[in-house]
Coordinates of C-alpha atoms and ligand atoms in Angstrom, one line a residue:
M164 CA -11.8 -31.1 -20.1
K165 CA -10.6 -27.8 -21.4
N166 CA -13.9 -26.1 -21.2
L167 CA -14.0 -26.7 -17.6
N168 CA -10.9 -24.5 -17.1
F169 CA -12.2 -21.7 -19.5
Y170 CA -13.2 -18.3 -18.2
D171 CA -13.8 -14.9 -19.8
A172 CA -11.1 -13.3 -17.5
I173 CA -8.6 -14.5 -15.0
V174 CA -7.5 -12.2 -12.2
I175 CA -4.1 -13.1 -10.3
G176 CA -4.0 -12.0 -6.7
S177 CA -7.0 -11.0 -4.5
G178 CA -5.4 -8.1 -2.7
I179 CA -6.3 -4.4 -3.0
S180 CA -6.1 -4.1 -6.7
G181 CA -7.2 -7.9 -7.6
G182 CA -10.2 -7.6 -5.5
W183 CA -11.2 -4.3 -7.7
A184 CA -10.4 -6.0 -10.9
A185 CA -12.4 -9.2 -10.0
M186 CA -15.3 -6.9 -9.0
E187 CA -15.3 -4.8 -11.9
L188 CA -15.1 -7.7 -14.5
C189 CA -17.7 -9.5 -12.8
K190 CA -20.1 -6.5 -12.7
K191 CA -19.6 -6.0 -16.4
G192 CA -20.7 -9.8 -16.9
L193 CA -17.4 -11.6 -17.4
K194 CA -17.2 -15.1 -16.0
T195 CA -14.0 -14.4 -13.9
L196 CA -11.5 -16.7 -12.1
L197 CA -9.7 -15.1 -9.1
L198 CA -6.5 -17.0 -8.4
E199 CA -5.0 -16.4 -5.0
R200 CA -1.9 -18.2 -3.7
G201 CA -2.9 -18.0 0.1
R202 CA -5.6 -19.5 2.0
D203 CA -9.2 -18.2 2.1
V204 CA -10.1 -15.6 4.6
K205 CA -13.8 -15.1 5.0
H206 CA -15.0 -11.7 6.2
I207 CA -15.9 -11.6 9.9
Q208 CA -15.6 -15.5 10.4
D209 CA -11.8 -15.5 9.6
Y210 CA -10.8 -12.7 12.0
P211 CA -9.9 -14.7 15.0
T212 CA -8.3 -12.0 17.2
A213 CA -10.7 -9.3 16.2
N214 CA -12.5 -9.1 19.6
L215 CA -9.7 -10.3 22.0
N216 CA -8.6 -8.1 25.0
P217 CA -4.9 -7.4 25.5
W218 CA -4.6 -9.6 28.3
D219 CA -6.1 -12.5 26.1
F220 CA -2.5 -12.8 24.5
E221 CA -0.2 -14.7 26.4
L222 CA 2.8 -12.6 25.9
G223 CA 0.9 -9.4 25.5
F224 CA 1.9 -7.7 22.1
N225 CA 5.4 -9.2 22.4
N226 CA 6.7 -11.8 19.7
T227 CA 8.7 -14.7 20.7
L228 CA 12.4 -15.2 20.0
K229 CA 11.2 -18.0 17.7
D230 CA 9.1 -15.5 15.8
Q231 CA 12.1 -13.3 15.3
E232 CA 14.3 -16.2 14.1
N233 CA 11.7 -17.6 11.8
D234 CA 10.3 -14.4 10.5
P235 CA 13.3 -11.8 10.9
I236 CA 11.3 -9.3 8.6
Q237 CA 7.7 -10.0 9.1
S238 CA 8.0 -9.9 12.8
M239 CA 9.1 -6.3 12.7
A240 CA 5.6 -5.6 11.5
Y241 CA 3.3 -8.2 13.1
T242 CA 2.3 -9.0 16.8
P243 CA 0.5 -12.0 18.1
A244 CA -2.8 -10.1 17.3
D245 CA -2.2 -10.0 13.5
K246 CA 0.8 -12.6 12.9
H247 CA -1.9 -14.9 11.0
F248 CA -2.2 -12.4 8.2
Y249 CA 1.8 -12.3 7.3
V250 CA 3.7 -15.0 5.5
S251 CA 6.6 -16.8 7.3
D252 CA 9.9 -15.7 6.1
K253 CA 11.3 -19.1 6.8
D254 CA 8.6 -20.8 4.8
Q255 CA 8.7 -18.4 1.8
P256 CA 12.2 -16.8 1.7
Y257 CA 13.5 -14.3 -0.8
V258 CA 17.2 -13.0 -1.3
Q259 CA 18.1 -9.3 -0.2
E260 CA 20.9 -8.4 -2.3
K261 CA 21.0 -5.2 -0.1
P262 CA 18.7 -4.9 3.0
F263 CA 15.0 -4.7 1.9
N264 CA 12.0 -5.3 4.2
W265 CA 9.5 -7.0 2.0
F266 CA 6.3 -7.4 4.1
R267 CA 4.0 -9.8 2.6
G268 CA 0.4 -10.9 3.3
Y269 CA -0.5 -14.0 1.2
Q270 CA -4.3 -14.9 1.6
V271 CA -7.6 -13.9 0.2
G272 CA -7.5 -10.2 0.5
G273 CA -3.8 -9.8 0.5
R274 CA -2.5 -6.7 2.4
S275 CA -5.9 -5.1 2.1
L276 CA -6.5 -6.6 5.5
L277 CA -3.3 -5.1 7.0
W278 CA -2.9 -1.6 5.3
G279 CA -3.1 1.7 7.2
R280 CA -5.9 2.9 4.9
Q281 CA -4.4 6.2 4.0
C282 CA -5.8 7.3 0.8
Y283 CA -4.2 10.3 -1.2
R284 CA -4.8 11.2 -5.0
L285 CA -1.8 11.9 -7.1
S286 CA -1.8 15.4 -8.9
D287 CA -0.4 16.7 -12.1
L288 CA 2.7 17.8 -10.0
D289 CA 3.3 14.1 -9.8
F290 CA 2.3 13.1 -13.3
E291 CA 4.5 15.8 -14.8
A292 CA 7.6 15.6 -12.6
N293 CA 9.4 13.0 -14.8
L294 CA 9.0 14.9 -18.0
K295 CA 9.9 18.4 -16.5
E296 CA 13.0 17.1 -14.8
G297 CA 14.2 14.6 -17.5
V298 CA 13.8 11.7 -15.0
A299 CA 13.1 8.2 -16.5
I300 CA 10.2 8.4 -18.7
D301 CA 7.0 10.4 -18.8
W302 CA 3.8 9.2 -17.4
P303 CA 1.3 8.5 -20.3
I304 CA -1.5 9.9 -18.2
R305 CA -2.4 13.1 -16.5
Y306 CA -4.7 13.9 -13.6
K307 CA -7.7 14.4 -15.9
D308 CA -7.4 10.9 -17.1
I309 CA -7.8 9.4 -13.7
A310 CA -9.7 12.0 -11.7
S311 CA -13.2 10.6 -12.2
W312 CA -11.9 7.0 -11.5
Y313 CA -10.5 8.3 -8.1
S314 CA -14.1 9.5 -7.4
Y315 CA -15.6 6.2 -8.7
V316 CA -13.3 4.2 -6.1
E317 CA -13.8 6.7 -3.1
S318 CA -17.4 6.5 -3.7
F319 CA -17.4 2.8 -3.4
I320 CA -14.7 2.2 -0.7
G321 CA -15.7 5.2 1.6
V322 CA -13.0 7.5 2.4
S323 CA -13.0 10.1 5.3
G324 CA -11.2 13.5 4.9
K325 CA -11.5 17.2 4.7
H326 CA -11.7 19.4 1.5
E327 CA -8.7 21.6 1.4
N328 CA -8.4 22.8 -2.2
L329 CA -4.8 22.2 -2.6
S330 CA -3.4 21.8 -6.3
Q331 CA -0.7 19.1 -5.0
L332 CA -3.3 17.1 -3.1
P333 CA -6.7 17.0 -5.1
D334 CA -9.7 16.7 -2.8
G335 CA -11.9 13.6 -3.3
E336 CA -15.5 12.3 -2.4
F337 CA -15.1 12.5 1.3
L338 CA -17.1 11.1 4.1
P339 CA -16.9 13.5 7.3
P340 CA -13.3 13.5 8.5
F341 CA -12.1 12.2 11.9
E342 CA -11.8 15.0 14.3
L343 CA -8.5 16.3 15.5
N344 CA -7.5 16.3 19.1
C345 CA -6.7 19.4 20.9
I346 CA -2.9 19.1 20.3
E347 CA -3.3 18.6 16.6
E348 CA -5.6 21.5 16.5
H349 CA -3.0 23.7 18.4
L350 CA -0.3 22.5 16.0
A351 CA -2.5 23.1 12.9
D352 CA -3.2 26.8 14.2
S353 CA 0.6 27.3 14.7
I354 CA 1.4 26.1 11.1
L355 CA -1.3 28.3 9.6
K356 CA 0.2 31.4 11.5
T357 CA 3.8 30.8 11.0
E358 CA 4.4 28.8 7.7
E359 CA 3.7 29.6 4.1
N360 CA 2.1 26.8 1.8
R361 CA 1.6 24.5 4.8
L362 CA -1.4 23.2 6.6
L363 CA -2.5 20.3 8.9
T364 CA -5.4 18.3 7.9
P365 CA -7.0 15.0 9.4
A366 CA -5.6 12.0 7.7
R367 CA -7.8 10.8 4.7
V368 CA -8.5 7.2 5.4
A369 CA -10.8 4.4 4.2
N370 CA -12.2 4.0 7.6
L371 CA -15.9 4.8 7.6
T372 CA -17.1 7.7 9.8
K373 CA -20.8 6.8 9.0
G374 CA -22.5 3.7 7.9
W375 CA -21.7 3.0 4.2
D376 CA -23.0 0.5 1.8
N377 CA -23.9 -2.0 4.5
R378 CA -20.7 -1.4 6.2
G379 CA -19.5 0.3 9.3
P380 CA -19.5 2.9 10.9
C381 CA -16.1 2.6 12.3
Q382 CA -16.2 2.2 16.3
N383 CA -12.8 3.9 16.9
R384 CA -11.1 0.9 18.2
N385 CA -8.1 1.0 16.1
L386 CA -7.7 -2.8 15.8
C387 CA -8.0 -2.7 12.1
T388 CA -5.0 -5.1 11.3
R389 CA -7.1 -7.9 12.9
G390 CA -9.9 -7.5 10.4
C391 CA -12.9 -5.6 11.2
P392 CA -16.2 -7.4 12.1
F393 CA -18.0 -4.1 11.6
G394 CA -16.5 -3.7 8.0
G395 CA -15.4 -0.3 9.2
Y396 CA -12.4 -0.1 6.8
F397 CA -12.1 -0.9 3.2
S398 CA -10.7 -4.6 2.4
S399 CA -11.1 -6.9 -0.5
N400 CA -12.8 -9.3 2.1
S401 CA -15.3 -6.8 3.3
S402 CA -16.1 -5.0 0.0
T403 CA -15.0 -6.0 -3.5
I404 CA -15.0 -9.7 -3.2
P405 CA -18.4 -10.1 -1.7
S406 CA -19.6 -7.6 -4.3
A407 CA -17.9 -9.9 -7.1
M408 CA -19.6 -12.9 -5.6
A409 CA -22.8 -11.4 -5.5
T410 CA -22.9 -11.1 -9.2
G411 CA -22.8 -14.9 -9.6
N412 CA -20.0 -14.5 -12.0
L413 CA -16.8 -15.1 -9.7
T414 CA -15.0 -18.2 -9.2
L415 CA -12.4 -17.6 -6.3
R416 CA -9.6 -20.3 -6.0
P417 CA -7.4 -19.9 -3.1
F418 CA -4.2 -22.1 -2.7
S419 CA -3.4 -21.3 -6.3
I420 CA 0.1 -20.2 -7.0
V421 CA 0.3 -18.7 -10.6
V422 CA 3.9 -19.6 -11.8
E423 CA 3.7 -19.0 -15.6
L424 CA 1.6 -17.1 -18.1
I425 CA 1.1 -19.3 -21.3
Y426 CA 1.8 -17.4 -24.5
D427 CA 0.1 -18.3 -27.8
E428 CA 2.6 -17.6 -30.5
Q429 CA 0.1 -18.0 -33.4
E430 CA -2.5 -15.7 -31.8
Q431 CA 0.2 -13.4 -30.2
K432 CA -1.7 -13.4 -27.0
A433 CA -1.8 -14.9 -23.5
K434 CA -4.1 -17.8 -23.7
G435 CA -3.9 -18.8 -20.0
V436 CA -1.9 -19.5 -16.8
K437 CA 0.0 -22.4 -15.1
V438 CA -1.0 -22.8 -11.6
I439 CA 0.5 -25.0 -8.8
D440 CA -1.9 -26.0 -6.1
S441 CA 0.0 -25.0 -2.9
V442 CA -1.5 -27.9 -0.9
S443 CA -1.6 -30.7 -3.3
N444 CA 1.3 -29.6 -5.6
E445 CA -0.8 -30.6 -8.5
V446 CA -0.5 -28.6 -11.7
H447 CA -3.4 -27.0 -13.4
L448 CA -3.9 -24.9 -16.5
F449 CA -6.7 -22.2 -16.8
Y450 CA -7.6 -20.3 -20.0
A451 CA -9.3 -17.1 -20.3
N452 CA -9.7 -14.1 -23.0
I453 CA -8.2 -11.4 -20.8
I454 CA -5.7 -11.7 -17.9
F455 CA -5.2 -9.0 -15.2
I456 CA -2.2 -9.5 -13.1
N457 CA -2.4 -8.1 -9.6
A458 CA -0.2 -10.3 -7.5
S459 CA 1.5 -7.1 -6.1
T460 CA 4.6 -5.5 -7.6
I461 CA 7.2 -8.1 -6.6
P462 CA 5.4 -11.2 -7.3
T463 CA 3.9 -9.7 -10.6
T464 CA 7.4 -9.1 -11.7
A465 CA 8.6 -12.5 -10.8
L466 CA 5.7 -14.0 -12.7
L467 CA 6.7 -12.1 -15.8
L468 CA 10.2 -12.9 -15.5
N469 CA 9.5 -16.6 -15.1
S470 CA 7.3 -16.7 -18.1
V471 CA 9.9 -17.2 -20.9
S472 CA 9.2 -18.3 -24.2
S473 CA 10.9 -18.2 -27.7
R474 CA 8.9 -14.8 -28.3
F475 CA 9.8 -13.5 -24.8
P476 CA 13.2 -15.0 -23.8
N477 CA 13.8 -12.3 -21.2
G478 CA 10.4 -12.5 -19.6
F479 CA 6.9 -12.1 -20.6
G480 CA 6.2 -8.8 -22.4
N481 CA 9.7 -7.7 -21.7
D482 CA 10.7 -6.2 -25.2
S483 CA 11.8 -2.9 -23.5
G484 CA 14.1 -4.7 -21.0
Q485 CA 12.4 -2.7 -18.3
V486 CA 10.6 -5.3 -16.3
G487 CA 12.1 -5.7 -12.9
H488 CA 13.8 -2.4 -13.0
N489 CA 13.0 0.9 -11.6
L490 CA 11.7 -0.4 -8.1
M491 CA 10.5 2.3 -5.7
D492 CA 9.4 2.5 -2.2
H493 CA 8.7 5.6 -0.3
H494 CA 10.9 6.5 2.7
S495 CA 9.4 7.3 6.1
S496 CA 12.5 7.1 8.3
A497 CA 12.9 10.7 9.3
G498 CA 10.7 13.0 11.5
A499 CA 10.5 14.7 14.9
F500 CA 8.6 14.3 18.1
G501 CA 8.0 16.7 21.0
M502 CA 6.1 17.3 24.3
H503 CA 3.8 20.1 25.2
D504 CA 3.0 21.4 28.6
S505 CA -0.5 22.9 27.9
F506 CA -4.1 21.3 27.6
K507 CA -3.6 19.2 30.8
N508 CA -7.5 19.6 31.3
Q509 CA -8.2 17.9 28.0
Y510 CA -8.5 14.3 26.9
Y511 CA -10.2 12.4 24.3
K512 CA -12.5 9.2 23.9
G513 CA -11.9 6.1 21.8
R514 CA -9.1 5.1 19.7
R515 CA -9.2 7.0 16.3
P516 CA -7.8 4.8 13.6
C517 CA -5.6 7.7 12.0
G518 CA -3.7 10.8 12.7
F519 CA -3.1 13.9 10.7
L520 CA -1.3 14.9 7.3
I521 CA 0.5 18.0 6.5
P522 CA 0.5 17.8 2.7
R523 CA 3.5 18.3 0.6
Y524 CA 5.2 21.8 0.8
R525 CA 8.5 21.4 -0.8
N526 CA 9.4 22.1 -4.6
L527 CA 5.7 23.0 -5.4
N528 CA 6.2 25.2 -8.1
N529 CA 9.8 25.0 -9.4
N530 CA 12.9 23.5 -7.9
E531 CA 13.5 25.6 -4.8
N532 CA 17.3 24.7 -4.7
L533 CA 17.0 22.7 -1.6
G534 CA 19.5 20.1 -3.0
F535 CA 16.9 17.5 -3.7
S536 CA 13.9 17.1 -6.2
R537 CA 10.2 16.1 -5.4
G538 CA 8.8 16.3 -2.0
Y539 CA 7.3 14.6 0.9
N540 CA 4.2 14.7 3.1
I541 CA 4.3 14.6 6.9
Q542 CA 2.0 12.0 8.6
G543 CA 1.6 12.1 12.3
R544 CA -0.6 12.0 15.4
G545 CA -0.9 13.7 18.7
Q546 CA -1.7 11.8 21.8
R547 CA -1.6 12.1 25.6
Q548 CA 0.8 9.9 27.4
E549 CA -0.9 7.5 29.6
W550 CA 0.0 5.6 32.8
V551 CA 1.5 2.8 30.7
D552 CA 4.3 5.3 29.8
L553 CA 5.2 5.3 33.6
S554 CA 5.0 1.7 34.1
S555 CA 8.7 1.2 34.3
S556 CA 8.9 3.6 37.1
N557 CA 9.7 2.5 40.5
G558 CA 7.7 3.2 43.6
Y559 CA 4.9 2.4 45.9
G560 CA 2.1 4.0 48.0
S561 CA -0.5 6.7 47.1
Q562 CA 2.0 9.0 45.5
F563 CA 3.0 6.1 42.9
K564 CA -0.7 5.3 42.5
K565 CA -1.3 8.9 41.7
E566 CA 1.5 9.1 39.2
I567 CA 0.6 6.0 37.3
T568 CA -3.2 6.8 37.1
T569 CA -2.7 10.5 36.0
P570 CA -2.4 11.0 32.2
G571 CA 1.0 12.5 31.2
K572 CA 1.9 15.3 28.8
W573 CA 0.4 15.6 25.4
M574 CA 2.9 14.8 22.7
V575 CA 3.0 14.9 18.9
W576 CA 5.0 12.5 16.6
M577 CA 5.4 13.1 13.0
A578 CA 7.4 11.6 10.0
G579 CA 7.9 12.5 6.4
W580 CA 6.5 10.0 3.6
G581 CA 9.0 10.9 0.8
E582 CA 9.2 10.4 -3.0
C583 CA 11.6 8.0 -4.3
L584 CA 13.0 8.3 -7.7
P585 CA 12.9 5.6 -10.2
Y586 CA 16.6 4.3 -10.5
F587 CA 17.1 1.6 -13.3
E588 CA 19.6 -0.4 -10.9
N589 CA 17.0 -0.9 -8.2
R590 CA 15.4 -4.0 -9.3
V591 CA 13.8 -7.4 -8.8
S592 CA 15.3 -10.5 -10.3
L593 CA 15.1 -14.3 -10.1
V594 CA 17.9 -16.3 -8.6
P595 CA 18.6 -19.3 -11.2
D596 CA 20.0 -21.7 -8.6
K597 CA 17.9 -21.3 -5.6
V598 CA 14.1 -22.5 -5.5
D599 CA 11.3 -22.6 -2.9
K600 CA 9.4 -25.5 -1.7
W601 CA 7.2 -25.5 -4.8
G602 CA 10.5 -25.5 -7.1
Q603 CA 10.1 -22.0 -8.1
K604 CA 13.0 -19.7 -8.5
L605 CA 13.5 -17.4 -5.5
I606 CA 13.1 -13.6 -5.9
A607 CA 16.1 -11.4 -5.3
I608 CA 15.7 -7.6 -4.4
D609 CA 18.5 -5.2 -5.1
F610 CA 17.5 -1.9 -3.7
E611 CA 18.8 1.3 -2.0
F612 CA 17.8 5.0 -1.4
K613 CA 20.2 7.5 -3.0
D614 CA 21.4 10.9 -2.4
N615 CA 18.0 12.6 -3.4
E616 CA 16.2 10.6 -0.8
R617 CA 18.8 11.1 1.9
K618 CA 18.9 14.9 1.3
M619 CA 15.0 14.9 1.6
M620 CA 15.2 13.0 5.0
D621 CA 17.5 15.8 6.4
D622 CA 15.1 18.3 5.3
I623 CA 12.2 16.3 6.8
K624 CA 14.0 16.3 10.3
D625 CA 14.8 20.1 10.2
T626 CA 11.2 21.3 9.0
A627 CA 9.4 18.9 11.5
T628 CA 11.5 20.1 14.2
E629 CA 10.9 23.8 13.3
M630 CA 7.3 23.3 13.2
L631 CA 7.3 21.8 16.7
I632 CA 9.5 24.6 18.1
K633 CA 7.2 27.3 16.6
A634 CA 4.1 25.6 18.4
G635 CA 5.8 25.7 21.7
F636 CA 6.7 22.0 22.0
N637 CA 9.7 21.0 24.3
N638 CA 11.9 17.9 24.7
I639 CA 11.9 17.7 20.8
D640 CA 13.8 14.9 19.4
S641 CA 14.4 14.6 15.6
F642 CA 15.2 11.2 14.2
N643 CA 16.2 9.3 11.1
Y644 CA 15.9 5.6 11.6
N645 CA 17.5 5.0 8.1
K646 CA 15.1 2.1 7.5
P647 CA 15.9 0.1 4.4
G648 CA 13.8 0.0 1.3
G649 CA 10.4 -1.8 1.6
S650 CA 9.9 -0.5 5.1
T651 CA 7.1 1.6 4.0
V652 CA 5.5 -1.1 2.2
H653 CA 4.8 0.8 -0.9
E654 CA 6.9 -1.3 -3.6
M655 CA 6.1 -0.1 -7.1
G656 CA 7.5 0.7 -10.6
T657 CA 8.9 -2.7 -12.1
A658 CA 6.6 -2.9 -15.1
R659 CA 6.0 0.8 -15.8
M660 CA 3.4 2.6 -17.9
G661 CA 4.7 4.8 -20.9
N662 CA 3.8 5.7 -24.4
D663 CA 7.0 4.2 -26.0
P664 CA 6.9 0.3 -26.0
K665 CA 10.8 0.6 -26.3
T666 CA 11.1 2.2 -22.8
S667 CA 7.8 0.7 -21.1
V668 CA 6.1 -2.2 -20.4
L669 CA 2.4 -1.1 -20.3
N670 CA 0.5 1.7 -22.2
R671 CA -1.9 4.3 -20.9
F672 CA -4.6 1.7 -20.1
N673 CA -2.2 -0.6 -18.1
Q674 CA -2.3 -2.9 -21.2
M675 CA 0.9 -4.7 -22.0
H676 CA 2.3 -3.1 -25.3
S677 CA 3.2 -6.5 -26.7
V678 CA 0.5 -8.7 -25.5
K679 CA -2.9 -6.9 -25.8
N680 CA -4.9 -9.1 -23.6
V681 CA -2.7 -8.8 -20.4
F682 CA -3.3 -6.0 -18.1
I683 CA -1.2 -5.1 -14.9
T684 CA -2.9 -2.6 -12.5
D685 CA -0.8 -3.1 -9.1
G686 CA 2.1 -1.0 -8.2
S687 CA 4.4 -2.4 -10.8
C688 CA 2.7 0.0 -13.4
M689 CA 3.8 3.2 -11.6
T690 CA 6.1 5.4 -13.6
S691 CA 7.0 7.6 -10.6
S692 CA 6.1 7.3 -7.0
G693 CA 4.8 10.6 -5.8
C694 CA 4.9 10.9 -2.2
Q695 CA 1.2 9.8 -1.5
N696 CA 0.4 6.5 -0.1
P697 CA -0.4 4.7 -3.4
S698 CA -3.2 2.1 -3.0
L699 CA -5.9 4.4 -3.9
T700 CA -4.2 5.1 -7.3
Y701 CA -3.9 1.3 -7.9
M702 CA -7.5 1.0 -7.4
A703 CA -8.4 3.9 -9.7
L704 CA -6.1 2.6 -12.4
T705 CA -7.7 -0.8 -12.0
A706 CA -11.1 0.3 -12.4
R707 CA -10.1 2.4 -15.6
A708 CA -8.3 -0.5 -17.0
C709 CA -11.2 -2.9 -16.6
D710 CA -13.5 -0.4 -18.2
Y711 CA -11.2 -0.1 -21.1
A712 CA -10.5 -3.9 -21.5
V713 CA -14.1 -5.0 -21.4
K714 CA -14.9 -2.4 -24.1
Q715 CA -11.9 -3.7 -26.2
L716 CA -13.2 -7.2 -25.7
K717 CA -16.7 -6.4 -26.8
L718 CA -15.1 -4.6 -30.0
G719 CA -13.2 -7.9 -30.8
N720 CA -9.9 -6.1 -30.4
L721 CA -8.4 -8.5 -27.7
Ligands
FAD433 C1 1.2 -2.6 7.7 C2 0.7 -1.8 6.3 C3 0.4 -0.6 6.1 C4 0.0 0.0 4.8 N1 -0.4 1.2 4.8 C5 -0.8 1.7 3.7 C6 -1.6 2.9 3.6 O1 -2.0 3.5 4.6 N2 -2.0 3.4 2.4 C7 -1.8 2.6 1.2 O2 -2.1 3.2 0.2 N3 -1.1 1.5 1.2 C8 -0.6 1.0 2.4 N4 -0.1 -0.2 2.4 C9 0.3 -0.8 1.3 C10 -0.9 -1.6 0.6 O3 -1.1 -2.7 1.4 C11 -0.5 -2.1 -0.9 O4 -0.2 -1.0 -1.6 C12 -1.6 -2.9 -1.3 O5 -2.0 -3.9 -0.6 C13 -1.0 -3.4 -2.7 O6 -2.1 -3.8 -3.4 P1 -2.0 -5.1 -4.3 O7 -3.2 -5.7 -4.9 O8 -1.0 -4.7 -5.3 O9 -1.2 -6.4 -3.5 P2 -1.6 -7.1 -2.2 O10 -2.7 -6.4 -1.5 O11 -0.3 -7.5 -1.4 O12 -2.3 -8.5 -2.8 C14 -1.6 -9.3 -3.7 C15 -2.1 -10.6 -3.6 O13 -1.6 -11.5 -4.6 C16 -1.4 -12.7 -4.1 N5 -0.4 -13.3 -4.9 C17 1.1 -13.1 -5.0 N6 1.6 -13.8 -5.8 C18 0.7 -14.7 -6.4 C19 0.8 -15.7 -7.4 N7 1.9 -15.9 -8.0 N8 -0.2 -16.3 -7.7 C20 -1.6 -16.0 -7.1 N9 -1.6 -15.0 -6.3 C21 -0.5 -14.2 -5.8 C22 -1.1 -12.5 -2.7 O14 -1.1 -13.6 -2.0 C23 -1.9 -11.3 -2.4 O15 -3.1 -11.9 -1.8 C24 0.4 -0.7 3.7 C25 0.8 -2.2 3.7 C26 1.0 -2.6 5.1 C27 1.5 -4.0 5.2
SF4_434 S1 -11.1 1.1 14.2 FE1 -12.8 1.1 13.1 S2 -12.4 0.1 11.2 FE2 -10.7 -0.4 12.7 S3 -11.4 -2.3 13.5 FE3 -12.1 -0.7 14.9 S4 -14.1 -0.3 14.2 FE4 -13.0 -1.5 12.5

């Protein structure tokens, strides 16, 4: 019986990083079991809303009161068009010790179906910051260690973007960029003329501006979160999982909640995992030579904390006591928007699935005495107000008709995506006396932004407003929504990489210091957060770790 459940490798979680782990391991010849707690979602056939029109939804894009009651967190992110790709908070609750918006997609593909597809490389400004500032611990890698892996990933997923030759935001292997519209070009010109160290560039996104590896191109529909029948954006479902399947080495098992890692005291290795079938509630054991954990930061942490043994009484691989700590999420609450009176004779066609980026311009060399360390990039978009913006107006007759069929002014909205420092006390833990419907301890999240992040938010408001003023915008409004942690959906840091096993969980190859055949390559491995959207880095680290793991396996070291 045991042989039936034995594989060369097990990958836990089929989202952005797990899809990559499965593909790389399968391509290297390993018989790989991909365990996913959610249901299966097949590319194209399981995108039920992909081609629906706005009027096909009974309530338009509004959620019901029941949605808000059942899913107080997820309903802030979903609409009836993509609700089926989010979990239900009522069905799968968690505990917020402080407010934390934890947005989750439990299905084959995870949140790769839902992500905003922004792809940015970290640089040595990010990898060296902890060491230079004496914050937390040093990253065990530098940009040179990961640069070729970024290229490897970009060349597979397809990232559109423009080369800018910036040290703080390295260029990549880009497809042609999406075009800026006239108001964005105007703002870009103004920034070049009036600001030092700043420029505006088209967002770098995993949306295909040309056909790529049997996918795409993107049709500019901006309906990505429903799943894309053209494969116009990167998801596990459209890319990595089919490629893994094509090798003949992949076994995909949906409805499989991994609840425990099994430790072999004698061999001092992980020998397998314990799984609860979420439909039948049956318990299964699966065994493998190596295990990649890619359940996403918070579930990965919960799995480690839940896997206790006499060797690891505080959680699997937790000799350092760092598992669960140092939780980070970018903040993206602060920014500004404004109107412009020009360009009334210009418009655009289609719905581009991205906007623009103003790469980080604060604290680029040394600390600039701004009252905060690190920095932020600005993400935004320009658009022309349409008749819908006037739809609440009262009126009748030809004048009213003219008003609601004439496009309004051009506007630009932008906000800062800011770095969050790793604070030991921001953490994930398990609640001993509360369980979910499968009898598993509930996850508790205790997180808050602190002074450094708050000061950065003030600076974002100020600089965003200044850039709009200098470019001649009017009716400018600066904002800080003070959204709680989790809102940017970039959770990371709870099983960090480092050189010293006493202060970190993973080594420079994402391998557990204390259990050599276990690798973690989702966001929990991050030693600091940078301000760049992180999924590209998770993918690059995953490909790099798979390469290392298979070589070590072949050498007989695992
Ligand atoms: C609306 C939105 C916009 C975003 N925009 C961007 C963006 O522009 N750029 C960017 O870089 N990032 C973005 N993100 C974040 C991005 O989606 C995540 O960083 C990324 O998906 C993380 O990858 P992952 O593999 O760690 O986890 P996920 O993609 O979340 O996948 C984890 C998988 O593990 C499964 N799983 C969990 N627990 C278990 C278990 N115990 N057993 C088995 N399976 C388990 C889950 O069901 C899931 O399928 C966005 C996210 C959202 C929701
Ligand atoms: S915008 Fe592009 S990638 Fe997104 S759903 Fe449309 S065609 Fe697909």
